[in-house]
């Protein structure tokens, strides 16, 4: 992904050549997976999110609608949007996010001419060095 | 509900020279739209025609379904440069003027906006910086409850902090059904809050497109806008 | 109708903003003039009449009152045109026809208000003079007796003449506003309409033409006007021998010219006259 660069104070910069509603979704997925938005808890209102992210209210609405449709959020009438408590769905989302990141990583490695085996090798070497 | 703005076949001349020609534009309710174009492309003129202060044009202009000038003025809120006030006038005196003459002006809303913008109500116009004055103008404009808001270059010549405040106030105080038209010759700073862009070139509107559609084509809004003017340079 | 009244109120406040300052200047100026002239022993002061300080002050104050009403009238003319051409004022949701009428009417109301204040100030000063100057005291009593004698002879015709003269002054004030607006609007509308190069020459020719026309009208009106304006004073001093057969006609003519200009101004204002860009 790498689209979102959270800065100090939770400020987020969006890329202007990717639909913003997609970037808002990515942002919220991350918030949920990293536990900043907890399962079963209410997420900020549409307007709050719009102000916080400095984006259009309609765009936030579109992102939340899709997430509602996917089931990761659910709406209580008159109360707002809540994060699902369905752990299998949350796990699935997390896996998808990881896969997407890996996908991108592998793609860029391949484009550098690095083979799959080499990727595995250099990754484990890299991690060993980093952890020391 | 009628569209907040509908313009058909607008032609406007000054000194026998066409400033605007065959312009058609419709804005739907609940949108934030940028009116983009070079300096002198006719953005201010278009806003003045919509507001009913520029006269003697051909074609029809409807604001919330109303074509009569005084009714249009009643259904839109335009960022006025406050030239009708002397420099020694204080913020609260300007507010009194608005309160008496605009029946839809909400003092409560203004006070919220004023506090949000950190403006002192005892301040005089002459004591204000460009950014403060622009913030005051925005606060006054949004304190009215109308179908259409016309912001004429609200970001020109002001610092980044004031700009951020103004953008946040647009998100915070916009009513669901009202539409905001923001003119600018530079789109980058507001791109994220826009629903649509309208590009004015060669005295007419040459493009109206949703920002998310532009991004779906892997283009930035700014590149999209600039492509219209680059084409002209190449020709 | 509500917006008409509210707009009027705000305009009236705008136009009467400097009234207190003007009155203070006038009072101080007239006092200072009296003070220096009275104590310097100038020969051109008639010591027979102006034996008292207050009497001289009153006389100077009255002369200055006319001057200040004139000055105030000019400020209202200026304010009329400033409001007409200003975006802040033109954005208010009110019909242009009503806006124009509001503008003129509020100026006239402000003028009337100023004139009344001047009269009140003069009366106060007169009352003071009345108590301090015995000579003034007796001549005032004599004058009132005189007026009382004339009043017994007042008939309908004289009443008509008196109110007619008053009416004429009012119509003249309005005509001034209308003509200035007409010059402003028509030249501006032409300036916007004609090609850049042509418009400058054209407007010069037109404005010269209009000025000549106005001057001619004023000279024509002067014959009648002078008679009419001097009438109330003649009446005061009991010289009501001159008949004013022309008055009714003059009034009617004046009213017609006023309505005509008002009509043209309203059309020019609502169809052609734009507010300047307010950035």
Coordinates of C-alpha atoms in Angstrom, one line a residue, chain B residues 12 14-16 44-45 48 51 53-56 68-70 73-74 78-86 97 100-103 134 144 152-153 156, chain C residues 3 6-7 10 13 17 82 86-96 191-196 199 269-279:
Chain B
X12 CA -21.7 38.6 -21.3
X14 CA -18.2 44.5 -21.8
X15 CA -17.1 47.3 -24.1
X16 CA -18.4 45.2 -27.0
X44 CA -15.0 36.5 -10.8
X45 CA -17.2 37.8 -13.6
X48 CA -20.8 38.3 -10.1
X51 CA -24.9 36.9 -7.7
X53 CA -24.3 42.3 -9.3
X54 CA -23.0 42.1 -12.9
X55 CA -25.7 43.3 -15.3
X56 CA -26.8 43.2 -18.9
X68 CA -35.0 37.0 -10.5
X69 CA -32.0 38.9 -9.2
X70 CA -33.2 39.7 -5.8
X73 CA -29.3 37.0 -3.9
X74 CA -31.6 35.6 -1.3
X78 CA -21.1 35.3 -1.9
X79 CA -17.7 36.2 -0.4
X80 CA -17.8 39.9 -0.6
X81 CA -14.6 41.9 0.0
X82 CA -16.3 44.1 2.6
X83 CA -15.6 47.2 0.6
X84 CA -18.8 48.8 1.8
X85 CA -17.3 49.3 5.2
X86 CA -14.9 52.0 6.4
X97 CA -25.1 44.9 9.4
X100 CA -30.2 43.3 10.0
X101 CA -30.0 42.8 6.2
X102 CA -29.8 39.0 5.8
X103 CA -32.8 37.2 7.4
X134 CA -10.3 36.3 4.5
X144 CA -25.9 32.5 6.2
X152 CA -14.2 33.8 -4.9
X153 CA -10.5 33.0 -4.6
X156 CA -5.2 33.9 -2.7
Chain C
X3 CA -36.4 44.3 3.9
X6 CA -34.5 47.4 7.4
X7 CA -32.4 48.6 4.4
X10 CA -29.2 50.9 7.9
X13 CA -27.8 55.3 10.1
X17 CA -23.3 59.1 11.2
X82 CA -21.1 55.3 -3.1
X86 CA -20.7 49.2 -4.0
X87 CA -20.8 45.4 -4.0
X88 CA -21.4 45.0 -0.3
X89 CA -24.6 47.1 -0.6
X90 CA -25.7 45.6 -3.9
X91 CA -25.5 42.0 -2.7
X92 CA -28.3 42.5 -0.2
X93 CA -31.4 40.6 -1.3
X94 CA -33.6 43.5 -2.2
X95 CA -35.1 44.5 -5.6
X96 CA -33.0 47.1 -7.3
X191 CA -18.6 53.4 -20.4
X192 CA -19.3 49.7 -20.1
X193 CA -21.2 49.5 -23.3
X194 CA -19.1 51.2 -25.9
X195 CA -15.8 49.9 -27.1
X196 CA -12.9 50.9 -24.9
X199 CA -16.3 55.1 -24.8
X269 CA -29.7 51.3 -12.0
X270 CA -31.5 48.0 -12.2
X271 CA -30.6 47.1 -15.8
X272 CA -27.1 48.5 -16.5
X273 CA -25.4 50.0 -13.5
X274 CA -23.0 47.4 -12.0
X275 CA -21.4 47.5 -8.6
X276 CA -17.6 47.7 -8.7
X277 CA -15.7 44.5 -8.0
X278 CA -15.3 44.2 -4.2
X279 CA -12.0 42.5 -3.7

